[in-house]
Short mmCIF file of C-alpha atoms and ligand atoms in Angstrom, two decimals:
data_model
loop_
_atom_site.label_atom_id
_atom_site.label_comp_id
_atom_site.label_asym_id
_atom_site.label_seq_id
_atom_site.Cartn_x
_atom_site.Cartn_y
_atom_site.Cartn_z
CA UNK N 157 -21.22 17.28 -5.12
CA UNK N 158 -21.37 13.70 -6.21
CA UNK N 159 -23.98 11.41 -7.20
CA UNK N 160 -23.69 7.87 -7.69
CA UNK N 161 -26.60 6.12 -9.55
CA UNK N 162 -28.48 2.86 -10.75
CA UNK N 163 -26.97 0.46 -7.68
CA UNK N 164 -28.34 -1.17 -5.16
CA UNK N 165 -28.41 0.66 -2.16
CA UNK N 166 -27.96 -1.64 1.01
CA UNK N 167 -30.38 0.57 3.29
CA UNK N 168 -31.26 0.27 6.80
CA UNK N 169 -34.88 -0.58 5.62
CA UNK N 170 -33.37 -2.95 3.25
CA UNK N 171 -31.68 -3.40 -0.54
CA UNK N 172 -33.58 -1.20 -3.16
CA UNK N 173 -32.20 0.07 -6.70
CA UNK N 174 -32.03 3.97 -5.87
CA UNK N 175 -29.83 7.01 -6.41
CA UNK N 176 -27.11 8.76 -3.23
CA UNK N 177 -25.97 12.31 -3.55
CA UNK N 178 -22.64 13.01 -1.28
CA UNK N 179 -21.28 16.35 -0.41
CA UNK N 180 -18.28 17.66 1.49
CA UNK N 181 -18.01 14.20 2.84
CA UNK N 182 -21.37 13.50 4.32
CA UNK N 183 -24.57 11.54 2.44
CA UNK N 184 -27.31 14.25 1.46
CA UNK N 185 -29.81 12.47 -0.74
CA UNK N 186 -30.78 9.01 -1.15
CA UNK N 187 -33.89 8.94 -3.45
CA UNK N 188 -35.39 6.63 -5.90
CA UNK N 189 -34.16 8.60 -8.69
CA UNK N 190 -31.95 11.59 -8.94
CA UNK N 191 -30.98 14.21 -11.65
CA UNK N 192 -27.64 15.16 -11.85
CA UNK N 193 -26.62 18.67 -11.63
CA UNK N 194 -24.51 20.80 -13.49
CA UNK N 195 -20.86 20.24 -12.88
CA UNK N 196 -21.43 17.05 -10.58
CA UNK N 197 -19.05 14.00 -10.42
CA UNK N 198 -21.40 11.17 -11.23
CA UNK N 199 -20.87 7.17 -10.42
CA UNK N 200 -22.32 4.64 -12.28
CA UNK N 201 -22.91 1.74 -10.48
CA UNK N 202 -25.05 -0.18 -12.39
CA UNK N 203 -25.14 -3.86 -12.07
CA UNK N 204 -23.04 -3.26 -8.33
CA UNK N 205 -24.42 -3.14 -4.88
CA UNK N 206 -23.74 0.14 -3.09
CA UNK N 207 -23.17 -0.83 0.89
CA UNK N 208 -22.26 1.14 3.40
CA UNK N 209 -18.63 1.40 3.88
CA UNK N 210 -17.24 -2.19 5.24
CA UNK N 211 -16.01 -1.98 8.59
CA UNK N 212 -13.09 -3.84 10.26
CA UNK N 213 -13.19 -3.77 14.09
CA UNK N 214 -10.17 -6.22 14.62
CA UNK N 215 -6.66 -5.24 12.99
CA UNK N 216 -2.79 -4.85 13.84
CA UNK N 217 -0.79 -2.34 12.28
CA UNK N 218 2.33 -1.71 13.03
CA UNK N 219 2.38 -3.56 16.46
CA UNK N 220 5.55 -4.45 18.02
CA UNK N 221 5.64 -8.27 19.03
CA UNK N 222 8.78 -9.39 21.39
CA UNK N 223 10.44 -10.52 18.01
CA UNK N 224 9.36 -8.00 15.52
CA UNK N 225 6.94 -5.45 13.86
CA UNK N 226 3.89 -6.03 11.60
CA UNK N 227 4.76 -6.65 8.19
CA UNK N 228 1.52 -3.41 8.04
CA UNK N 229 1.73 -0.34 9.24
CA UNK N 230 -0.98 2.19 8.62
CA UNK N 231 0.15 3.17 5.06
CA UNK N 232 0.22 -0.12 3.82
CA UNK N 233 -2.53 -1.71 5.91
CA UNK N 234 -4.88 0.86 5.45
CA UNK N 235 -4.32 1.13 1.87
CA UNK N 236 -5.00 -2.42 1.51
CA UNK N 237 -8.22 -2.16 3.42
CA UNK N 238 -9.80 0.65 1.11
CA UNK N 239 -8.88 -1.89 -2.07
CA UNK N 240 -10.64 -4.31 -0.44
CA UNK N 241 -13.66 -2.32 0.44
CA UNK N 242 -12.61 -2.01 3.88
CA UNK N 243 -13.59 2.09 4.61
CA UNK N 244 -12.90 2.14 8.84
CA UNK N 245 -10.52 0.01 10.48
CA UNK N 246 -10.81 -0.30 14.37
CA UNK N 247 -6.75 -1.30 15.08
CA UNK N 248 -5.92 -2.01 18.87
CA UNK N 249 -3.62 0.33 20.75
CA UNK N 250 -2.26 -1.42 23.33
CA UNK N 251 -0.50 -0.34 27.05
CA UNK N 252 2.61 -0.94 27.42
CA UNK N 253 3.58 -2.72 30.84
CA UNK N 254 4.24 0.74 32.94
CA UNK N 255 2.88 3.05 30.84
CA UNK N 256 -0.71 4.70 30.57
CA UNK N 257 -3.64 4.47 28.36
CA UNK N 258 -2.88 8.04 27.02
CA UNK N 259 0.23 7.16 26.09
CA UNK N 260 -0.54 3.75 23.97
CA UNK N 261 -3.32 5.94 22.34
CA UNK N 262 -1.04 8.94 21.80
CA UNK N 263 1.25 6.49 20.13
CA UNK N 264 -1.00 5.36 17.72
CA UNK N 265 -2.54 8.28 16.39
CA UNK N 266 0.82 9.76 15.75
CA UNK N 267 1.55 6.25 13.76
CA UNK N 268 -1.65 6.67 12.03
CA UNK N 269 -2.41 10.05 11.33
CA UNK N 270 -1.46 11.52 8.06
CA UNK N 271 -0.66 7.94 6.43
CA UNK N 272 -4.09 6.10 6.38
CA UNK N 273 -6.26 5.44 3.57
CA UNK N 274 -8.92 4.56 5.83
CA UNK N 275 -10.46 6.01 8.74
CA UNK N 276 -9.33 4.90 11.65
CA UNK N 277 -10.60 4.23 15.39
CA UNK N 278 -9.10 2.17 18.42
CA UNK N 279 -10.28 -0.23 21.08
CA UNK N 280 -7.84 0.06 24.19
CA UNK N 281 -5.73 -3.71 25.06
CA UNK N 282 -5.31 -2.91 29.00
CA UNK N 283 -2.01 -4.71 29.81
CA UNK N 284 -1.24 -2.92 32.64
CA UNK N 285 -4.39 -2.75 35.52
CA UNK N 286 -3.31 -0.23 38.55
CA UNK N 287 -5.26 2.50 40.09
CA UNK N 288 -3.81 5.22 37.45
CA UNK N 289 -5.12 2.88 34.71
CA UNK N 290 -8.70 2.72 36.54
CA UNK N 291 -8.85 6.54 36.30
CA UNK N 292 -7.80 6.69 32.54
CA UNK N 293 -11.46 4.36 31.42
CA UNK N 294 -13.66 7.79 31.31
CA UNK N 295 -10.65 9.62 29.50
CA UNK N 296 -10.50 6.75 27.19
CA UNK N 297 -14.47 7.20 26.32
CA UNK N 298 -14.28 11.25 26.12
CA UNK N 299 -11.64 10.44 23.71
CA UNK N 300 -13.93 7.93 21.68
CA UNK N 301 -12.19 5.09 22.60
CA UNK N 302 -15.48 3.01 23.92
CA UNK N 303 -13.75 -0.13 23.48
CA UNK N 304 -11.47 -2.17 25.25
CA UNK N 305 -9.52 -5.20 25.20
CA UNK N 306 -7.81 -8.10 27.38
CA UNK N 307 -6.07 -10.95 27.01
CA UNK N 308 -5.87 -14.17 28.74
CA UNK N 309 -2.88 -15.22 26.75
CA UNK N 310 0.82 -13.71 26.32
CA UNK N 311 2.78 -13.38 28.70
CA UNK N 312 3.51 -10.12 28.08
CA UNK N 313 -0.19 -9.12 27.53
CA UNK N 314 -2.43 -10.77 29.82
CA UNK N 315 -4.21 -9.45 32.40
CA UNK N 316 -4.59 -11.52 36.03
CA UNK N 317 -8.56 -13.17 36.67
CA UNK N 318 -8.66 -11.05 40.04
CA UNK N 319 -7.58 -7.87 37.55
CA UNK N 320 -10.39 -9.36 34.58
CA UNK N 321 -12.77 -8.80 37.44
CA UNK N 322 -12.18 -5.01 37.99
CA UNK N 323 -11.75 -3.96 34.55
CA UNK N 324 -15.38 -5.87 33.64
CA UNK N 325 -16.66 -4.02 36.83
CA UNK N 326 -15.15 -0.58 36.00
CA UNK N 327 -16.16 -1.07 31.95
CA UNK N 328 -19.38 -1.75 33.16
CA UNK N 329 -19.98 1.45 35.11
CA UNK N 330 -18.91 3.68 32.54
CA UNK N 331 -20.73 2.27 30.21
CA UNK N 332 -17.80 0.45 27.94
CA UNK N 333 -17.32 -2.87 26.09
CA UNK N 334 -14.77 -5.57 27.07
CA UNK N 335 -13.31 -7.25 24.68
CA UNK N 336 -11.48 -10.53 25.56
CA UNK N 337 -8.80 -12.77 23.95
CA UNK N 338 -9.97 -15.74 25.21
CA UNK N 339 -7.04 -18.12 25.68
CA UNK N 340 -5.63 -20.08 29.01
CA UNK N 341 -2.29 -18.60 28.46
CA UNK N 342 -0.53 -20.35 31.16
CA UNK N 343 -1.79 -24.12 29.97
CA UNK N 344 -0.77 -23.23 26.43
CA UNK N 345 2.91 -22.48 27.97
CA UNK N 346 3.44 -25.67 29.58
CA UNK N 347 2.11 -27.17 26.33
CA UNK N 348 4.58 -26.06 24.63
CA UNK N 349 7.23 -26.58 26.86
CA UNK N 350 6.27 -30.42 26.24
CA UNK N 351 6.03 -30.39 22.63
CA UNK N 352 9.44 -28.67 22.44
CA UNK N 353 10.79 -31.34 24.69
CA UNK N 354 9.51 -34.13 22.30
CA UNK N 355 11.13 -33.05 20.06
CA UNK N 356 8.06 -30.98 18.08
CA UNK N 357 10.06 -27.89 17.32
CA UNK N 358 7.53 -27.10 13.69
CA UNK N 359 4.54 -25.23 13.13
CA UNK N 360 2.59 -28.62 13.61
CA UNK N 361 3.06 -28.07 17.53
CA UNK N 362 1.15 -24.78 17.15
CA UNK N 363 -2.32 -26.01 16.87
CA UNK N 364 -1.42 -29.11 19.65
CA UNK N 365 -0.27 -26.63 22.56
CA UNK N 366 -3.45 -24.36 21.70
CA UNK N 367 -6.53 -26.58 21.88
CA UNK N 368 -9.93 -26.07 21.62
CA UNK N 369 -10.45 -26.96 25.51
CA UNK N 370 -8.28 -23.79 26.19
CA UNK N 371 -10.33 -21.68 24.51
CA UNK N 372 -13.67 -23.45 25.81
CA UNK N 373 -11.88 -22.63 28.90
CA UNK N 374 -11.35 -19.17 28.65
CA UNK N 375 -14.53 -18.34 27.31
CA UNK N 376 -16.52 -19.75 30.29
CA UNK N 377 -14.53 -18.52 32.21
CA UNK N 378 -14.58 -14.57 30.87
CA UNK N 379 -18.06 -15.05 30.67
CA UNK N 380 -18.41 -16.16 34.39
CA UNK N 381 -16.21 -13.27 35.08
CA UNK N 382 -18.45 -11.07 32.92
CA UNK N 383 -21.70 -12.27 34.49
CA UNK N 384 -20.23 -11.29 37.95
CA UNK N 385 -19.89 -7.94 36.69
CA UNK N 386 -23.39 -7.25 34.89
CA UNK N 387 -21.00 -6.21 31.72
CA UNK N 388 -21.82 -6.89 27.92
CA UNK N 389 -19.33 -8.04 26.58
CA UNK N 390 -17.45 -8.95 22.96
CA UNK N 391 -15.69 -12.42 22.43
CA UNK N 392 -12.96 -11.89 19.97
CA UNK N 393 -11.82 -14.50 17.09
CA UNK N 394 -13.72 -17.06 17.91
CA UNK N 395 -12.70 -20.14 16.56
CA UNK N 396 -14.31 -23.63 17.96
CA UNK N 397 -17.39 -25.78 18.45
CA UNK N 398 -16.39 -25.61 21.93
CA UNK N 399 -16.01 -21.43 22.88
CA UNK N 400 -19.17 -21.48 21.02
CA UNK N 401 -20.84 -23.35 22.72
CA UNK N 402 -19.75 -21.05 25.92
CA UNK N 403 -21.01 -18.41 24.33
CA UNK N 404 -24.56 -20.22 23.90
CA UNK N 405 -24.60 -20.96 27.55
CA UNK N 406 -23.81 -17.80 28.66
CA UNK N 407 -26.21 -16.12 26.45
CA UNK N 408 -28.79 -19.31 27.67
CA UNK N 409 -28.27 -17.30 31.05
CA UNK N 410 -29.34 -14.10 29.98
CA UNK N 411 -26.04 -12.65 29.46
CA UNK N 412 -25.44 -10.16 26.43
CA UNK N 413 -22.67 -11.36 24.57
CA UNK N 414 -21.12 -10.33 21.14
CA UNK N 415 -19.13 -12.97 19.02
CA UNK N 416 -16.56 -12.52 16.20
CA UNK N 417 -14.96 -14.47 13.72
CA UNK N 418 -12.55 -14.44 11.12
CA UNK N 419 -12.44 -15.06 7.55
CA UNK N 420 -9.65 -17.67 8.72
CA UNK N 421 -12.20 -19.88 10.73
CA UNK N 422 -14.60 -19.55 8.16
CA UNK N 423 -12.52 -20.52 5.59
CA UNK N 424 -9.58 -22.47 6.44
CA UNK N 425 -8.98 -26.03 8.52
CA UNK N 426 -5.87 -27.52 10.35
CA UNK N 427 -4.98 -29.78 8.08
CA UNK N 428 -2.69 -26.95 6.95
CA UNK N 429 -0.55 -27.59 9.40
CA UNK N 430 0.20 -30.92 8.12
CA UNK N 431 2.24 -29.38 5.17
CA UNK N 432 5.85 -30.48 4.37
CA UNK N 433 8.80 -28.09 5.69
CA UNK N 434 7.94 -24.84 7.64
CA UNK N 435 4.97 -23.97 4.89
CA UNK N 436 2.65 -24.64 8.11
CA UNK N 437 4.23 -21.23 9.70
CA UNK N 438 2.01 -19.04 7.53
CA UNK N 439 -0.91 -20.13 9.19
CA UNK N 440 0.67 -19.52 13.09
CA UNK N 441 -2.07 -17.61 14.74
CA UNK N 442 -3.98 -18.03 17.68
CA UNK N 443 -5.94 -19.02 18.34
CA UNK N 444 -4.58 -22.01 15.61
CA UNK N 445 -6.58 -22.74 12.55
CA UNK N 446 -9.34 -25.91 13.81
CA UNK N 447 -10.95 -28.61 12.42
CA UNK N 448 -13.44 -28.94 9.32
CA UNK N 449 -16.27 -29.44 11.60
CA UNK N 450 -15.35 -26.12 13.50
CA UNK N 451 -15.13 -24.25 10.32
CA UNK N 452 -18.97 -25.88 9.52
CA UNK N 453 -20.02 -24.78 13.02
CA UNK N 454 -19.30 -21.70 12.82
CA UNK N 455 -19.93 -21.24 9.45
CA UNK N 456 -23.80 -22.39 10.76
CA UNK N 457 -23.25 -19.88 13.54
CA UNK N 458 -23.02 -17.23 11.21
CA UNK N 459 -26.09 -18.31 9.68
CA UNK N 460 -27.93 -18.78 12.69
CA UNK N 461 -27.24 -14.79 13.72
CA UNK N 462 -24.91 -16.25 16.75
CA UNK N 463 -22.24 -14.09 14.95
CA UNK N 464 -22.68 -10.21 15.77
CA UNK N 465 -19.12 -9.47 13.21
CA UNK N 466 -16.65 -10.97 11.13
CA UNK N 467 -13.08 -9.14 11.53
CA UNK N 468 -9.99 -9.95 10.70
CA UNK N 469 -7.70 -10.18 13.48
CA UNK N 470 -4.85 -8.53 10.07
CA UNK N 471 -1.45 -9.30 12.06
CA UNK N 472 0.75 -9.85 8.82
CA UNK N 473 4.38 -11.42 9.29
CA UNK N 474 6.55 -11.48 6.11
CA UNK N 475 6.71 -15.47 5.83
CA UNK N 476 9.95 -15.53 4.70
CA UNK N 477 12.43 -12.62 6.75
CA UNK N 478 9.75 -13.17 10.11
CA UNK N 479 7.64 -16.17 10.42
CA UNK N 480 11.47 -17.74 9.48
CA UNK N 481 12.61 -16.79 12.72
CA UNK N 482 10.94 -19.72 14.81
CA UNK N 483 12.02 -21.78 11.84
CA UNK N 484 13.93 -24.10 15.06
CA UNK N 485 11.38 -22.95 17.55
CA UNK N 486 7.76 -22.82 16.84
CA UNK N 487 7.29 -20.94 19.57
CA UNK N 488 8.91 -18.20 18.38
CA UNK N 489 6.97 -17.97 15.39
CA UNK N 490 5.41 -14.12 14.77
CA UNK N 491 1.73 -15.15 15.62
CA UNK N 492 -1.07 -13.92 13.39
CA UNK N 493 -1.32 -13.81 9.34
CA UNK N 494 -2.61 -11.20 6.91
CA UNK N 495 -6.48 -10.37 5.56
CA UNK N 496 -7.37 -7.06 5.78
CA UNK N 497 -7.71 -6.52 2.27
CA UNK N 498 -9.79 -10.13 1.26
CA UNK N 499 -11.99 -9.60 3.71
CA UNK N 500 -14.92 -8.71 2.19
CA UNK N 501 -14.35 -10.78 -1.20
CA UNK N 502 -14.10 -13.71 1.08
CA UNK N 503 -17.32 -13.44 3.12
CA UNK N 504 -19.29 -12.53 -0.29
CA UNK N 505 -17.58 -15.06 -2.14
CA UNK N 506 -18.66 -18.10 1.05
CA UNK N 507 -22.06 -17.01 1.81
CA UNK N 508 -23.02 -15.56 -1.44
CA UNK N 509 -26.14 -18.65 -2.17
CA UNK N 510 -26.76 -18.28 1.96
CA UNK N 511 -27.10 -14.58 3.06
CA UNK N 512 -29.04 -11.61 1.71
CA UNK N 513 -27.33 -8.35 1.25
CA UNK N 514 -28.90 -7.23 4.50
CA UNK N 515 -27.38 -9.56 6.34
CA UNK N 516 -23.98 -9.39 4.55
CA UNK N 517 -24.01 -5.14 5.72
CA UNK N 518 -25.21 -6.47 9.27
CA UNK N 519 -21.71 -8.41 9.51
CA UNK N 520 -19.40 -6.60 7.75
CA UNK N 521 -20.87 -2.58 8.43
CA UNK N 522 -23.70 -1.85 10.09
CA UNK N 523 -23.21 -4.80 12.79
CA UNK N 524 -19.83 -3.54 13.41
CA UNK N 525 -20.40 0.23 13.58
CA UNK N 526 -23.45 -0.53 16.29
CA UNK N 527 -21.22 -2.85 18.38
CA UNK N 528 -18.31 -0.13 18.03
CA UNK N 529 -20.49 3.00 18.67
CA UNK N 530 -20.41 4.46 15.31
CA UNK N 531 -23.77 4.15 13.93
CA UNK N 532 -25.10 5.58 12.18
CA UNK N 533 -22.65 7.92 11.23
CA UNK N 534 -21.20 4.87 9.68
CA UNK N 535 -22.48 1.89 8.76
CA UNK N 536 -25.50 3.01 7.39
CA UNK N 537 -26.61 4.67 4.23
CA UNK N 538 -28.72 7.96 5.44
CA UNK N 539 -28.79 11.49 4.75
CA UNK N 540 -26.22 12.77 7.41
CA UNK N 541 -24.17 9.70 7.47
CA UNK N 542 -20.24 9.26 6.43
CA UNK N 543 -19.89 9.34 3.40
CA UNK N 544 -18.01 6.06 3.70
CA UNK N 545 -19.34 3.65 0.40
CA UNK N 546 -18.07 0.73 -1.37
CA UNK N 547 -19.58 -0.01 -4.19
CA UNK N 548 -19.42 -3.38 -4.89
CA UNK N 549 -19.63 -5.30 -8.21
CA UNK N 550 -21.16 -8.59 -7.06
CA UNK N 551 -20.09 -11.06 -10.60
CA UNK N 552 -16.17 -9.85 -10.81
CA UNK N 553 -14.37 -13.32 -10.71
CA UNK N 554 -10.94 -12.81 -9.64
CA UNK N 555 -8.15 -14.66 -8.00
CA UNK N 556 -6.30 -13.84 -4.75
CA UNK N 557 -2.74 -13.98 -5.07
CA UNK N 558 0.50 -12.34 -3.69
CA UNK N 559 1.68 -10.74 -6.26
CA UNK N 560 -1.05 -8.49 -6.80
CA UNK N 561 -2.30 -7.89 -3.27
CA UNK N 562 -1.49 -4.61 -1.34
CA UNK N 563 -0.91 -6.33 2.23
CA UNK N 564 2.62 -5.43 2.64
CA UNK N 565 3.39 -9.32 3.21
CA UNK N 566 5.34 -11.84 0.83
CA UNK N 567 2.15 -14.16 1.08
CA UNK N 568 -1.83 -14.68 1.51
CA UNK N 569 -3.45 -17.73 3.15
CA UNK N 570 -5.57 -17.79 0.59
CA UNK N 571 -3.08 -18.07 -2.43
CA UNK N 572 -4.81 -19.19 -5.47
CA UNK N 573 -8.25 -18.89 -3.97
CA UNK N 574 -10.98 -17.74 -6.65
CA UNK N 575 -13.22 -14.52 -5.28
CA UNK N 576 -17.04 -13.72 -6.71
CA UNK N 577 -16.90 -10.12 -6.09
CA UNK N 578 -14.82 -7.46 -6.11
CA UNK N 579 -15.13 -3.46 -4.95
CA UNK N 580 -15.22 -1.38 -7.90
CA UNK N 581 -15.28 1.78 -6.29
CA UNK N 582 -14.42 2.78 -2.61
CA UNK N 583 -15.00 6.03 -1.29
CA UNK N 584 -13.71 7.18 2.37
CA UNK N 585 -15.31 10.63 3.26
CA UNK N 586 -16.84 11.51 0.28
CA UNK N 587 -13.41 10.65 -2.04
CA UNK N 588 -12.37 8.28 -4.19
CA UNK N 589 -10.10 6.20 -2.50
CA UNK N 590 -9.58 2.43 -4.66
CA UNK N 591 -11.20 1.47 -8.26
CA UNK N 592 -11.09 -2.04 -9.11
CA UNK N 593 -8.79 -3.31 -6.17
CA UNK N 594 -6.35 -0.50 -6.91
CA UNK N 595 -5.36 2.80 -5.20
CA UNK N 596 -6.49 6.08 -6.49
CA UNK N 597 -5.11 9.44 -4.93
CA UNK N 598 -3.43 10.12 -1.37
CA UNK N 599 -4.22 9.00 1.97
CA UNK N 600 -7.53 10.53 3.54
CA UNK N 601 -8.71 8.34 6.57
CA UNK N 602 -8.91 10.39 9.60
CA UNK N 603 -9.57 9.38 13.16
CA UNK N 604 -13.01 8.02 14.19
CA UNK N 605 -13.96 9.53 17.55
CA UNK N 606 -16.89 6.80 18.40
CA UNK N 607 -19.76 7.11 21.32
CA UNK N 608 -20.25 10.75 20.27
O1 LIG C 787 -2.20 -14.55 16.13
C1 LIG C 787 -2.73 -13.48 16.32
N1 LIG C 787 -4.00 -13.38 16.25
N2 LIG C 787 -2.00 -12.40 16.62
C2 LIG C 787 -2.51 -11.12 16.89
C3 LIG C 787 -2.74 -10.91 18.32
C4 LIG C 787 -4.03 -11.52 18.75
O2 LIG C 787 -3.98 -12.60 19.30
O3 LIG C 787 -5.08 -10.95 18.54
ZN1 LIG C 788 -6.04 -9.76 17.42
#
């Protein structure tokens, strides 16, 4: 038994300073105050917030791209999600073209089982839409995969409008959520086709072949799509003034519609991309990085509950042995860039004068684990629930750097940045899993089998 005491326990009725009790890996007390018992680990967490365990529905690990692997796997990943106070991770196993659901979800639990610090569910990236695939959705769901994803971008990835159609239709009748990377992946081609013939071959082009518009685009037009179909649905990384203002409309029209951002769009602006050399390639995902008056949008979006979860969309790329290689060819630069374990420092750290703790669990646990069907076995702070818990010491002042991060990546985006907040303790099914940003014992995470 364990027992940690004197926090502040973000509850589902709200923050209060109280005592939780843990056993075999589930909560069994939460009480004002309580005794410890002979023999029992105790916590102290005075002076710290206790939250539920911080939930990431939007990561990479070891995903092949058509040039390389993620920097992350599951060891590595994972471990730098517990450090951060990151307790589930919700990673996307994705179809390969000619192959089943089964198999993409086979193939990740073998790469994740045994190796990950934190527990671990997927969403489903449909690549491949035939009649075999159609049959696999209520297999998918009886395997707790409620989840799934497609993408209007990528050649390799993307799904047809006739095919986004279907899937929404079929989702919708067995009672799943579509997610949707919402970018007009043929446009962005012939962008870049054109900025490669001008002669743009650096990491400036990125942002100009992915604009706003094409996003904007994509949105409506998923949302059309999803409208058609009667389906809820989940917009992923959104990043513009313009996709959110889709998403507006298409709520304005009764639609239910789930947004997420990224500590990227929260933080960060373009004007990275203006930097000397190929320092711009570290910040090559997509969609691209947007202007200051995006970042303010949605940073009022968030404030305005428009946001249902901020994830991090973790697709690390080592900047100098695989961003290099579209060092003559931006468009062969790995897309995506590292954050699974800054997460949480960086959303405290942003909106620490402008959101109560309740809100801060909505968007980074309990919002997450209702969207993903795991509430409130996670996300939530009750006698019967995960013992999933970061406790989190809200006045640590640290800085993010390289060096000392876990991310299995030779850089951060946010190099040099200074955090308000840190976890001090992080446990994942009832065991100690990081202290202080650091590591502590072997991994535990197991496989989250959501909707059940
Ligand atoms: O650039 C990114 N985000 N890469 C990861 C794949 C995706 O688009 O979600
Ligand atoms: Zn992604």
């Amino acid at each position: 038994m364990s027992l940690i005491k004197n926090g502040i326990l973000v509850l589902p009725e709200g923050a209060k300073k109280a005592d939780l009790r843990f056993e075999k890996g589930k909560i069994t007390e939460v009480e004002e105050h309580l005794e410890a018992l002979e023999g029992e680990d105790v916590y102290e967490a005075k002076d710290c917030v206790v939250f539920p365990g911080f939930i990431d529905a939007h990561t990479h690990l070891q995903m092949d791209t058509e040039l390389c692997q993620t920097a992350d796997d599951f060891e590595s990943g994972t471990r730098a999600a517990v450090c951060g106070g990151t307790t589930t991770i919700v990673d996307f196993a994705t179809q390969d073209k000619g192959g089943t659901l089964k198999q993409a979800l086979q193939t990740w639990k073998n790469r994740a089982r045994g190796v990950s610090y934190s527990n671990y569910a997927f969403h489903m990236a449909i690549c491949d839409w035939n009649e075999e695939t159609k049959k696999e959705i209520a297999e998918m769901k009886e395997k707790g995969v409620t989840s799934f994803k497609v993408y209007m971008a990528y050649e390799n990835l993307r799904v047809q409008d006739e095919e986004l159609l279907d899937i929404l239709n079929t989702l919708q009748e067995e009672g799943c959520l579509c997610g949707c990377h919402c970018e007009n992946g043929p446009v962005i081609s012939l962008l870049q086709e054109q900025e490669f013939a001008k002669g743009n071959t650096g990491p400036g082009a990125h942002p100009v072949s992915r604009p706003a518009q094409l996003e904007a685009e994509a949105v409506n037009r998923f949302l059309y799509l999803a409208q058609l179909a009667k389906a809820p649905v989940y917009v992923v990384h959104l990043s513009s003034r313009l996709g959110l203002a889709e998403v507006r409309a298409a709520r304005d029209r009764g639609q239910t519609v789930y947004a997420e951002t990224c500590p990227q769009y929260l933080w960060l602006d373009d004007s990275v991309y203006d930097q000397d050399g190929f320092e711009g390639a570290k910040y090559v995902m997509s969609p691209p990085l947007r202007s200051r008056e995006d970042v303010n949008a949605l940073k009022e979006a968030v404030l305005h509950d428009e946001i249902q979860q901020i994830a991090t969309d973790h697709c690390s790329f080592s900047y100098h042995t695989q961003k290099v290689i579209g060092k003559e060819d931006f468009r062969k630069i790995p897309n995506g860039a590292p954050g699974i374990e800054h997460r949480p420092a960086l959303i405290m750290t942003l909106f620490e004068k402008e959101l109560s703790l309740e809100k801060l669990n909505e968007l980074l646990s309990a919002g997450p684990a209702k969207l993903m069907q795991m509430y409130p076995g996670k996300g939530a702070l009750l006698p019967g629930s995960d013992a999933d818990i970061t406790v989190w010491n809200p006045n640590r002042i640290w800085t993010i750097t390289a060096k000392n991060q876990q991310q299995n990546v030779d850089y951060t985006p946010y190099e040099g940045f200074e955090m308000k907040g840190q976890a001090a303790m992080v446990f994942i099914n009832g065991r100690l899993a990081a202290k202080d940003g650091s590591p502590v014992g072997v991994p535990g995470g197991i496989f989250v089998e959501r909707g059940k």
